[in-house]
mmCIF file of C-alpha atoms and ligand atoms in Angstrom:
data_model
loop_
_atom_site.group_PDB
_atom_site.id
_atom_site.type_symbol
_atom_site.label_atom_id
_atom_site.label_comp_id
_atom_site.label_asym_id
_atom_site.label_seq_id
_atom_site.Cartn_x
_atom_site.Cartn_y
_atom_site.Cartn_z
ATOM 1 C CA MET A 282 59.473 24.747 -114.198
ATOM 2 C CA ALA A 283 63.200 24.745 -115.402
ATOM 3 C CA SER A 284 63.263 23.967 -119.229
ATOM 4 C CA GLU A 285 65.300 21.336 -120.529
ATOM 5 C CA PRO A 286 68.970 22.152 -121.298
ATOM 6 C CA GLN A 287 69.240 22.177 -125.110
ATOM 7 C CA THR A 288 72.055 20.057 -126.866
ATOM 8 C CA LEU A 289 73.702 21.190 -129.882
ATOM 9 C CA ASP A 290 73.360 19.081 -132.718
ATOM 10 C CA PHE A 291 76.684 19.542 -134.669
ATOM 11 C CA GLU A 292 75.347 17.895 -137.748
ATOM 12 C CA LYS A 293 72.457 20.212 -137.925
ATOM 13 C CA ILE A 294 74.698 23.233 -137.573
ATOM 14 C CA LYS A 295 76.993 21.922 -140.402
ATOM 15 C CA ALA A 296 73.948 21.519 -142.565
ATOM 16 C CA PHE A 297 72.693 24.850 -141.643
ATOM 17 C CA VAL A 298 76.171 26.560 -142.353
ATOM 18 C CA GLU A 299 76.104 24.771 -145.931
ATOM 19 C CA HIS A 300 72.482 26.082 -146.380
ATOM 20 C CA VAL A 301 73.858 29.591 -145.596
ATOM 21 C CA PHE A 302 76.927 29.341 -147.857
ATOM 22 C CA GLY A 303 74.820 28.220 -150.543
ATOM 23 C CA PHE A 304 73.454 31.796 -150.697
ATOM 24 C CA LEU A 305 76.822 33.304 -150.900
ATOM 25 C CA SER A 306 77.579 30.824 -153.683
ATOM 26 C CA GLY A 307 74.572 32.071 -155.573
ATOM 27 C CA ALA A 308 75.465 35.529 -155.006
ATOM 28 C CA THR A 309 79.201 35.167 -156.258
ATOM 29 C CA VAL A 310 78.020 33.025 -159.186
ATOM 30 C CA SER A 311 75.516 35.851 -160.060
ATOM 31 C CA GLY A 312 78.457 38.332 -160.314
ATOM 32 C CA MET A 313 80.221 36.003 -162.679
ATOM 33 C CA ILE A 314 76.918 35.803 -164.798
ATOM 34 C CA TYR A 315 76.924 39.637 -164.781
ATOM 35 C CA LEU A 316 80.520 39.522 -166.198
ATOM 36 C CA GLY A 317 79.944 37.141 -168.582
ATOM 37 C CA ASP A 318 76.979 38.942 -169.987
ATOM 38 C CA ARG A 319 78.591 42.325 -169.894
ATOM 39 C CA LEU A 320 81.893 41.195 -171.401
ATOM 40 C CA GLY A 321 80.117 39.167 -174.111
ATOM 41 C CA LEU A 322 81.748 35.980 -172.981
ATOM 42 C CA TYR A 323 78.520 34.059 -173.339
ATOM 43 C CA ARG A 324 77.899 35.448 -176.845
ATOM 44 C CA ALA A 325 81.570 34.446 -177.730
ATOM 45 C CA LEU A 326 80.753 30.808 -176.629
ATOM 46 C CA GLN A 327 77.487 30.740 -178.532
ATOM 47 C CA GLY A 328 77.918 27.951 -181.136
ATOM 48 C CA ALA A 329 81.740 27.989 -180.834
ATOM 49 C CA GLY A 330 82.255 24.545 -179.541
ATOM 50 C CA ALA A 331 84.513 23.778 -176.722
ATOM 51 C CA LEU A 332 86.964 26.635 -176.329
ATOM 52 C CA THR A 333 90.296 26.953 -174.415
ATOM 53 C CA SER A 334 90.678 30.144 -172.140
ATOM 54 C CA ASP A 335 93.412 31.265 -174.827
ATOM 55 C CA GLU A 336 90.835 30.846 -177.510
ATOM 56 C CA LEU A 337 88.067 32.746 -175.820
ATOM 57 C CA ALA A 338 90.457 35.671 -174.569
ATOM 58 C CA ARG A 339 91.574 36.166 -178.003
ATOM 59 C CA LYS A 340 88.059 36.053 -179.398
ATOM 60 C CA THR A 341 86.954 38.564 -176.793
ATOM 61 C CA GLY A 342 90.242 40.583 -176.573
ATOM 62 C CA LEU A 343 90.364 39.889 -172.770
ATOM 63 C CA SER A 344 93.268 38.700 -170.454
ATOM 64 C CA GLU A 345 93.616 34.932 -170.673
ATOM 65 C CA ARG A 346 94.247 34.501 -166.962
ATOM 66 C CA TRP A 347 90.997 36.299 -165.933
ATOM 67 C CA VAL A 348 89.092 34.445 -168.631
ATOM 68 C CA ARG A 349 90.551 31.297 -167.174
ATOM 69 C CA GLU A 350 89.368 31.847 -163.700
ATOM 70 C CA TRP A 351 86.061 32.976 -164.863
ATOM 71 C CA LEU A 352 85.699 29.659 -167.052
ATOM 72 C CA ARG A 353 86.434 27.420 -163.998
ATOM 73 C CA ALA A 354 83.981 29.259 -161.969
ATOM 74 C CA GLN A 355 81.379 28.848 -164.749
ATOM 75 C CA ALA A 356 82.197 25.043 -165.053
ATOM 76 C CA GLY A 357 81.944 24.854 -161.113
ATOM 77 C CA ALA A 358 78.556 26.416 -161.280
ATOM 78 C CA LYS A 359 77.542 23.896 -164.093
ATOM 79 C CA LEU A 360 76.623 26.821 -166.497
ATOM 80 C CA LEU A 361 79.346 25.806 -168.830
ATOM 81 C CA ASP A 362 80.387 22.154 -169.684
ATOM 82 C CA TYR A 363 83.872 21.323 -169.055
ATOM 83 C CA THR A 364 84.917 18.708 -171.954
ATOM 84 C CA GLY A 365 88.565 18.105 -170.656
ATOM 85 C CA ASP A 366 91.978 19.205 -172.015
ATOM 86 C CA GLY A 367 91.089 22.898 -170.703
ATOM 87 C CA ARG A 368 88.085 23.227 -173.004
ATOM 88 C CA PHE A 369 84.842 24.836 -172.000
ATOM 89 C CA GLU A 370 81.470 24.653 -173.914
ATOM 90 C CA LEU A 371 78.148 26.629 -173.779
ATOM 91 C CA SER A 372 75.262 24.010 -174.344
ATOM 92 C CA LEU A 373 72.615 24.785 -176.783
ATOM 93 C CA GLU A 374 70.095 25.374 -173.777
ATOM 94 C CA GLY A 375 72.685 27.559 -172.119
ATOM 95 C CA THR A 376 72.986 29.845 -175.512
ATOM 96 C CA PHE A 377 69.093 30.357 -175.343
ATOM 97 C CA VAL A 378 69.335 31.273 -171.653
ATOM 98 C CA LEU A 379 72.602 33.180 -171.344
ATOM 99 C CA ALA A 380 73.718 34.461 -174.983
ATOM 100 C CA GLU A 381 70.646 34.899 -177.132
ATOM 101 C CA GLU A 382 68.917 38.153 -176.217
ATOM 102 C CA ASN A 383 65.933 37.423 -178.386
ATOM 103 C CA SER A 384 65.117 34.202 -176.941
ATOM 104 C CA PRO A 385 62.072 33.948 -174.860
ATOM 105 C CA ALA A 386 64.101 32.064 -172.220
ATOM 106 C CA PHE A 387 66.954 34.757 -172.129
ATOM 107 C CA ALA A 388 67.829 35.403 -168.488
ATOM 108 C CA ALA A 389 71.159 36.993 -168.337
ATOM 109 C CA GLY A 390 69.383 40.388 -168.730
ATOM 110 C CA GLY A 391 68.177 39.833 -165.187
ATOM 111 C CA PHE A 392 71.576 40.226 -163.880
ATOM 112 C CA HIS A 393 72.273 43.319 -165.853
ATOM 113 C CA SER A 394 71.833 45.783 -162.867
ATOM 114 C CA LEU A 395 73.234 43.527 -160.174
ATOM 115 C CA PRO A 396 75.996 46.027 -159.220
ATOM 116 C CA GLN A 397 73.365 48.836 -158.770
ATOM 117 C CA GLN A 398 71.094 46.468 -156.881
ATOM 118 C CA PHE A 399 73.551 45.567 -154.436
ATOM 119 C CA ALA A 400 74.843 49.018 -154.076
ATOM 120 C CA VAL A 401 71.617 50.154 -152.658
ATOM 121 C CA LEU A 402 72.244 47.784 -149.776
ATOM 122 C CA GLU A 403 74.222 50.684 -148.394
ATOM 123 C CA GLN A 404 71.240 52.964 -148.235
ATOM 124 C CA LEU A 405 68.701 50.349 -146.919
ATOM 125 C CA PRO A 406 69.653 50.365 -143.308
ATOM 126 C CA GLN A 407 68.363 53.932 -143.191
ATOM 127 C CA ALA A 408 65.179 52.815 -144.926
ATOM 128 C CA PHE A 409 64.740 50.215 -142.439
ATOM 129 C CA LYS A 410 64.831 53.076 -139.611
ATOM 130 C CA THR A 411 62.700 55.685 -141.410
ATOM 131 C CA GLY A 412 60.408 53.436 -143.205
ATOM 132 C CA VAL A 413 61.038 55.550 -146.410
ATOM 133 C CA GLY A 414 62.158 53.468 -149.648
ATOM 134 C CA LEU A 415 64.241 54.592 -152.671
ATOM 135 C CA PRO A 416 62.569 55.285 -155.990
ATOM 136 C CA TYR A 417 63.407 53.413 -159.094
ATOM 137 C CA ASP A 418 65.810 56.185 -160.287
ATOM 138 C CA ALA A 419 68.263 55.226 -157.175
ATOM 139 C CA PHE A 420 69.358 52.391 -159.464
ATOM 140 C CA GLY A 421 70.620 55.007 -162.164
ATOM 141 C CA ALA A 422 70.453 54.567 -165.716
ATOM 142 C CA GLU A 423 71.613 50.944 -165.746
ATOM 143 C CA GLY A 424 68.788 50.214 -163.347
ATOM 144 C CA ALA A 425 66.236 51.041 -166.169
ATOM 145 C CA VAL A 426 68.297 48.993 -168.689
ATOM 146 C CA GLY A 427 68.183 46.163 -166.220
ATOM 147 C CA VAL A 428 64.534 46.175 -165.855
ATOM 148 C CA GLU A 429 64.022 46.273 -169.579
ATOM 149 C CA ARG A 430 66.334 43.344 -170.345
ATOM 150 C CA PHE A 431 64.645 41.282 -167.520
ATOM 151 C CA LEU A 432 61.169 41.910 -168.814
ATOM 152 C CA ALA A 433 61.753 42.421 -172.703
ATOM 153 C CA PRO A 434 61.838 38.741 -173.531
ATOM 154 C CA TRP A 435 58.417 38.079 -172.605
ATOM 155 C CA PHE A 436 57.248 41.146 -174.571
ATOM 156 C CA ARG A 437 58.995 40.326 -177.856
ATOM 157 C CA ALA A 438 57.770 36.652 -177.967
ATOM 158 C CA PHE A 439 54.383 36.601 -176.346
ATOM 159 C CA LEU A 440 52.781 40.028 -176.075
ATOM 160 C CA VAL A 441 51.514 40.499 -179.563
ATOM 161 C CA PRO A 442 51.155 36.991 -180.926
ATOM 162 C CA VAL A 443 49.753 35.281 -177.789
ATOM 163 C CA ALA A 444 48.550 37.751 -175.322
ATOM 164 C CA LEU A 445 46.561 40.436 -177.124
ATOM 165 C CA PRO A 446 44.703 38.044 -179.422
ATOM 166 C CA ARG A 447 43.132 36.478 -176.114
ATOM 167 C CA LEU A 448 41.569 39.714 -175.060
ATOM 168 C CA ASP A 449 38.011 40.452 -176.154
ATOM 169 C CA GLY A 450 37.861 42.762 -179.104
ATOM 170 C CA VAL A 451 41.265 44.417 -178.365
ATOM 171 C CA VAL A 452 43.264 43.306 -181.639
ATOM 172 C CA SER A 453 40.388 44.520 -184.068
ATOM 173 C CA LYS A 454 40.406 47.743 -182.534
ATOM 174 C CA LEU A 455 44.265 48.199 -182.568
ATOM 175 C CA GLU A 456 44.144 46.992 -186.218
ATOM 176 C CA ARG A 457 41.499 49.605 -187.044
ATOM 177 C CA GLY A 458 43.270 52.398 -185.347
ATOM 178 C CA ALA A 459 42.813 53.197 -181.592
ATOM 179 C CA THR A 460 44.288 55.223 -178.834
ATOM 180 C CA ALA A 461 46.299 52.971 -176.167
ATOM 181 C CA ALA A 462 48.379 53.830 -173.068
ATOM 182 C CA ASP A 463 51.027 51.938 -171.168
ATOM 183 C CA VAL A 464 51.297 53.225 -167.622
ATOM 184 C CA GLY A 465 54.537 52.428 -165.796
ATOM 185 C CA CYS A 466 55.904 51.785 -169.215
ATOM 186 C CA GLY A 467 59.572 51.788 -168.244
ATOM 187 C CA ALA A 468 61.910 51.502 -171.170
ATOM 188 C CA GLY A 469 59.073 51.287 -173.556
ATOM 189 C CA VAL A 470 59.639 47.750 -174.935
ATOM 190 C CA ALA A 471 55.907 46.618 -174.753
ATOM 191 C CA LEU A 472 54.808 49.772 -176.409
ATOM 192 C CA ILE A 473 57.303 49.663 -179.123
ATOM 193 C CA GLU A 474 56.248 46.111 -179.925
ATOM 194 C CA MET A 475 52.602 46.979 -180.092
ATOM 195 C CA ALA A 476 53.367 50.144 -182.037
ATOM 196 C CA LYS A 477 55.273 48.008 -184.745
ATOM 197 C CA ALA A 478 52.245 45.759 -184.870
ATOM 198 C CA TYR A 479 49.600 48.087 -185.171
ATOM 199 C CA PRO A 480 50.675 51.218 -187.139
ATOM 200 C CA LYS A 481 47.272 52.897 -187.234
ATOM 201 C CA THR A 482 47.068 52.926 -183.310
ATOM 202 C CA ASN A 483 48.418 55.850 -181.176
ATOM 203 C CA PHE A 484 50.358 54.523 -178.306
ATOM 204 C CA HIS A 485 51.303 56.626 -175.151
ATOM 205 C CA GLY A 486 53.704 55.749 -172.260
ATOM 206 C CA TYR A 487 53.694 57.040 -168.830
ATOM 207 C CA ASP A 488 56.423 56.684 -166.405
ATOM 208 C CA ILE A 489 57.910 58.937 -163.564
ATOM 209 C CA SER A 490 61.481 57.475 -163.842
ATOM 210 C CA GLN A 491 63.662 59.862 -165.895
ATOM 211 C CA HIS A 492 66.228 57.090 -166.558
ATOM 212 C CA ALA A 493 63.434 54.740 -167.765
ATOM 213 C CA LEU A 494 62.013 57.636 -170.028
ATOM 214 C CA SER A 495 64.973 58.533 -171.539
ATOM 215 C CA ARG A 496 65.807 54.809 -172.324
ATOM 216 C CA ALA A 497 62.350 54.563 -173.647
ATOM 217 C CA ARG A 498 63.058 57.513 -176.263
ATOM 218 C CA GLU A 499 66.216 55.965 -177.230
ATOM 219 C CA ASN A 500 64.675 52.763 -177.995
ATOM 220 C CA GLN A 501 62.006 54.305 -179.884
ATOM 221 C CA ARG A 502 64.603 56.073 -182.140
ATOM 222 C CA ASN A 503 66.326 52.983 -182.584
ATOM 223 C CA ALA A 504 63.166 51.094 -183.609
ATOM 224 C CA GLY A 505 62.178 53.737 -185.937
ATOM 225 C CA VAL A 506 58.504 53.936 -184.804
ATOM 226 C CA GLN A 507 56.501 56.987 -184.969
ATOM 227 C CA ASN A 508 53.083 56.233 -183.268
ATOM 228 C CA VAL A 509 54.563 56.251 -179.773
ATOM 229 C CA THR A 510 54.741 59.301 -177.388
ATOM 230 C CA PHE A 511 56.260 58.934 -173.963
ATOM 231 C CA HIS A 512 55.069 61.437 -171.097
ATOM 232 C CA ASP A 513 56.664 61.913 -167.650
ATOM 233 C CA ALA A 514 53.590 61.281 -165.608
ATOM 234 C CA GLN A 515 54.868 63.641 -162.931
ATOM 235 C CA THR A 516 54.218 66.602 -165.120
ATOM 236 C CA ASP A 517 52.172 65.246 -167.915
ATOM 237 C CA ALA A 518 49.518 62.877 -166.297
ATOM 238 C CA LEU A 519 47.082 60.598 -167.919
ATOM 239 C CA PRO A 520 44.568 62.509 -169.209
ATOM 240 C CA GLY A 521 41.094 61.783 -167.470
ATOM 241 C CA ASP A 522 38.604 62.321 -170.343
ATOM 242 C CA GLY A 523 37.751 58.621 -171.203
ATOM 243 C CA ARG A 524 39.912 58.757 -174.325
ATOM 244 C CA PHE A 525 41.742 55.244 -174.284
ATOM 245 C CA ASP A 526 40.494 52.200 -175.917
ATOM 246 C CA PHE A 527 43.234 50.124 -174.288
ATOM 247 C CA ILE A 528 45.392 50.341 -171.348
ATOM 248 C CA THR A 529 48.128 48.247 -170.031
ATOM 249 C CA THR A 530 50.115 48.162 -166.835
ATOM 250 C CA PHE A 531 52.967 45.567 -166.720
ATOM 251 C CA ASP A 532 54.705 44.524 -163.506
ATOM 252 C CA CYS A 533 54.357 48.117 -161.923
ATOM 253 C CA LEU A 534 51.314 48.453 -159.768
ATOM 254 C CA HIS A 535 52.995 46.519 -156.868
ATOM 255 C CA ASP A 536 55.816 48.949 -157.213
ATOM 256 C CA MET A 537 53.842 52.102 -156.891
ATOM 257 C CA ALA A 538 53.668 54.330 -153.899
ATOM 258 C CA HIS A 539 49.892 54.922 -154.602
ATOM 259 C CA PRO A 540 48.412 52.157 -156.862
ATOM 260 C CA ASP A 541 44.938 53.232 -155.882
ATOM 261 C CA VAL A 542 45.417 56.723 -157.150
ATOM 262 C CA VAL A 543 46.636 55.431 -160.573
ATOM 263 C CA ILE A 544 43.989 52.825 -160.760
ATOM 264 C CA ARG A 545 41.369 55.692 -160.126
ATOM 265 C CA ALA A 546 43.270 57.642 -162.933
ATOM 266 C CA ILE A 547 42.949 54.650 -165.272
ATOM 267 C CA ARG A 548 39.397 54.198 -164.697
ATOM 268 C CA ARG A 549 38.768 58.158 -165.615
ATOM 269 C CA ALA A 550 41.076 57.675 -168.730
ATOM 270 C CA ILE A 551 39.479 54.282 -170.166
ATOM 271 C CA LYS A 552 36.425 54.396 -172.510
ATOM 272 C CA PRO A 553 33.284 52.816 -171.399
ATOM 273 C CA ASP A 554 34.071 49.818 -173.614
ATOM 274 C CA GLY A 555 37.766 50.034 -173.141
ATOM 275 C CA THR A 556 40.020 47.155 -171.989
ATOM 276 C CA TRP A 557 42.847 47.239 -169.307
ATOM 277 C CA LEU A 558 45.375 44.442 -169.259
ATOM 278 C CA ILE A 559 47.182 44.103 -166.058
ATOM 279 C CA ALA A 560 50.400 41.845 -165.577
ATOM 280 C CA ASP A 561 51.576 41.403 -161.974
ATOM 281 C CA ILE A 562 53.536 38.930 -160.101
ATOM 282 C CA ASN A 563 51.586 35.631 -159.672
ATOM 283 C CA GLY A 564 51.594 35.857 -155.710
ATOM 284 C CA LYS A 565 49.649 33.592 -153.564
ATOM 285 C CA PRO A 566 47.048 35.149 -151.457
ATOM 286 C CA THR A 567 48.677 34.682 -148.239
ATOM 287 C CA PHE A 568 52.277 34.485 -147.210
ATOM 288 C CA GLU A 569 51.833 30.948 -145.825
ATOM 289 C CA GLU A 570 50.691 29.816 -149.232
ATOM 290 C CA ASN A 571 53.722 31.586 -150.834
ATOM 291 C CA LEU A 572 55.983 29.913 -148.161
ATOM 292 C CA GLU A 573 54.565 26.503 -149.139
ATOM 293 C CA ARG A 574 54.124 26.723 -152.920
ATOM 294 C CA ASN A 575 56.095 29.408 -154.315
ATOM 295 C CA PRO A 576 59.545 28.081 -155.213
ATOM 296 C CA MET A 577 60.960 31.564 -155.835
ATOM 297 C CA VAL A 578 59.563 32.988 -152.562
ATOM 298 C CA ALA A 579 62.889 33.809 -151.107
ATOM 299 C CA MET A 580 63.994 35.562 -154.158
ATOM 300 C CA MET A 581 60.696 37.495 -154.297
ATOM 301 C CA TYR A 582 60.659 38.821 -150.874
ATOM 302 C CA SER A 583 64.482 39.765 -151.215
ATOM 303 C CA ILE A 584 63.831 41.641 -154.630
ATOM 304 C CA SER A 585 60.764 43.417 -152.839
ATOM 305 C CA VAL A 586 63.165 44.739 -149.875
ATOM 306 C CA MET A 587 65.804 45.779 -152.428
ATOM 307 C CA SER A 588 63.567 47.316 -155.121
ATOM 308 C CA CYS A 589 59.893 46.682 -155.208
ATOM 309 C CA MET A 590 58.662 47.476 -151.848
ATOM 310 C CA SER A 591 61.073 50.143 -151.493
ATOM 311 C CA SER A 592 59.932 51.956 -154.384
ATOM 312 C CA ALA A 593 56.383 51.461 -153.234
ATOM 313 C CA LEU A 594 57.378 53.047 -150.091
ATOM 314 C CA SER A 595 59.516 55.962 -151.449
ATOM 315 C CA GLU A 596 56.735 58.487 -150.937
ATOM 316 C CA PRO A 597 54.904 59.499 -147.780
ATOM 317 C CA GLY A 598 51.960 57.246 -146.969
ATOM 318 C CA GLY A 599 53.198 54.734 -149.579
ATOM 319 C CA ALA A 600 51.216 51.474 -150.071
ATOM 320 C CA GLY A 601 54.379 49.346 -149.910
ATOM 321 C CA LEU A 602 52.623 46.261 -151.543
ATOM 322 C CA GLY A 603 55.816 44.897 -152.584
ATOM 323 C CA THR A 604 56.693 42.118 -155.175
ATOM 324 C CA LEU A 605 54.079 39.574 -153.851
ATOM 325 C CA GLY A 606 51.592 42.093 -152.924
ATOM 326 C CA PHE A 607 49.392 42.514 -156.074
ATOM 327 C CA THR A 608 47.652 39.285 -155.595
ATOM 328 C CA GLU A 609 44.439 38.232 -157.494
ATOM 329 C CA PRO A 610 42.258 39.126 -154.364
ATOM 330 C CA VAL A 611 43.914 42.630 -154.146
ATOM 331 C CA ALA A 612 43.577 43.182 -157.990
ATOM 332 C CA ARG A 613 39.848 42.339 -157.833
ATOM 333 C CA GLU A 614 39.340 44.358 -154.635
ATOM 334 C CA MET A 615 41.246 47.743 -155.858
ATOM 335 C CA THR A 616 39.844 47.461 -159.464
ATOM 336 C CA THR A 617 36.259 47.088 -158.169
ATOM 337 C CA ALA A 618 36.908 49.900 -155.634
ATOM 338 C CA ALA A 619 37.795 52.200 -158.708
ATOM 339 C CA GLY A 620 34.563 51.272 -160.546
ATOM 340 C CA PHE A 621 35.641 48.447 -162.727
ATOM 341 C CA THR A 622 33.169 45.725 -163.064
ATOM 342 C CA ARG A 623 34.545 43.057 -165.431
ATOM 343 C CA PHE A 624 37.677 40.937 -164.436
ATOM 344 C CA THR A 625 38.787 38.018 -166.147
ATOM 345 C CA ARG A 626 42.293 35.966 -165.184
ATOM 346 C CA HIS A 627 44.466 34.690 -167.872
ATOM 347 C CA ASP A 628 47.861 32.906 -168.087
ATOM 348 C CA PHE A 629 49.998 33.696 -170.981
ATOM 349 C CA GLU A 630 53.060 31.523 -170.926
ATOM 350 C CA ASN A 631 54.739 33.049 -167.863
ATOM 351 C CA PRO A 632 55.613 31.261 -164.688
ATOM 352 C CA VAL A 633 56.007 34.519 -162.848
ATOM 353 C CA ASN A 634 53.039 36.601 -163.901
ATOM 354 C CA ALA A 635 49.328 36.510 -163.651
ATOM 355 C CA TYR A 636 47.317 38.603 -166.323
ATOM 356 C CA TYR A 637 44.016 40.384 -165.706
ATOM 357 C CA GLU A 638 41.827 41.664 -168.191
ATOM 358 C CA VAL A 639 39.703 44.324 -166.520
ATOM 359 C CA ARG A 640 36.807 46.342 -167.919
ATOM 360 C CA PRO A 641 34.447 49.227 -166.521
HETATM 361 C C1 SAM B 132 59.283 46.936 -162.639
HETATM 362 S S1 SAM B 132 59.105 48.617 -163.749
HETATM 363 C C2 SAM B 132 58.367 47.869 -165.205
HETATM 364 C C3 SAM B 132 58.523 48.676 -166.371
HETATM 365 C C4 SAM B 132 57.964 48.262 -167.371
HETATM 366 N N1 SAM B 132 56.308 48.207 -167.522
HETATM 367 C C5 SAM B 132 58.277 46.906 -168.012
HETATM 368 O O1 SAM B 132 57.509 45.888 -167.986
HETATM 369 O O2 SAM B 132 59.354 46.824 -168.439
HETATM 370 C C6 SAM B 132 58.093 49.474 -162.718
HETATM 371 C C7 SAM B 132 57.767 50.702 -163.415
HETATM 372 O O3 SAM B 132 56.806 51.521 -162.832
HETATM 373 C C8 SAM B 132 57.217 52.934 -162.657
HETATM 374 N N2 SAM B 132 56.366 53.722 -161.758
HETATM 375 C C9 SAM B 132 56.170 53.663 -160.389
HETATM 376 N N3 SAM B 132 55.370 54.247 -159.960
HETATM 377 C C10 SAM B 132 54.687 55.064 -160.898
HETATM 378 C C11 SAM B 132 53.590 55.963 -161.276
HETATM 379 N N4 SAM B 132 53.085 56.357 -160.153
HETATM 380 N N5 SAM B 132 53.317 56.258 -162.501
HETATM 381 C C12 SAM B 132 53.949 55.742 -163.464
HETATM 382 N N6 SAM B 132 54.987 54.806 -163.550
HETATM 383 C C13 SAM B 132 55.323 54.562 -162.240
HETATM 384 C C14 SAM B 132 58.503 52.900 -162.323
HETATM 385 O O4 SAM B 132 59.407 53.916 -162.511
HETATM 386 C C15 SAM B 132 59.141 51.791 -163.263
HETATM 387 O O5 SAM B 132 59.537 52.219 -164.412
#
């Protein structure tokens, strides 16, 4: 039977075009946020009241014409308030999100490595053909700084005061003096925060990214903490002799090519009464649930293709879990398979992550 000829609904096409260009708008405004952060424009606007382009250009030492165009783009995106007479203001809320690096709501760090993230798009067509992804180091040194600045606000505001006290017996061990490791430590911000709070404990960071490790050592020097040692996990692996009282993995198991191997290594490395704190993306158990209930679903799967799944497929036989792939059921299954017997879920003031306290 011949199917009915379809009639084109021009209103629907128009709406679809607007929907598509909304993403181009997001991408271009993202580029402007990157520039505002990199050039110190948000920091110059912080607490300065309503400025003209001329005033902001003089404050930052930049060219007025370029600053004027940037300001207009920011007002169009409703990131700055236009107060009339050519004046633009960063609101108090905007300050916390775009200018104040130490605020828990700071988000501009998430735009730090935008150029590197978009640059890998050139290499991803090949990855789609071969199935092999790119490691974290493909984003270069700025990629490691970008991950650091994206995730650091939570570590600085919540890890020591909010999360650790909720874990059974961990704080008293760290206070007395213990041995702890952060696997997939990146630029080391979590470890350095813990090392400052618990000077009697020896902390060890493991990562395979040379850029992240060199940034971690630089961060350690700047913080002046002595009780942290960073290890290249490729040549100096996590020791399997049950020496660690406390192990953490923050937002990295879903990025790993072989998370099962790392989870088994953590099981061998941890003391019988030790604790492992896992932070990973709070993905829903099924794609359908993510589609319906996760407002960040499109961004999460896109980041997965550009970074997380790519990294998790960067070695032969990679698991390729991807950004939303280390869900609670997966976490329970993989930790149980490695010999862990206790599993408690926590929520620690983070809309993106779930936290699991796992014990032998
Ligand atoms: C999203 S980053 C998170 C870094 C850090 N935990 C943080 O929260 O800032 C993921 C990290 O996992 C690291 N990684 C991937 N596979 C690894 C492995 N097999 N062993 C150790 N680290 C690994 C990457 O190099 C990267 O630094």
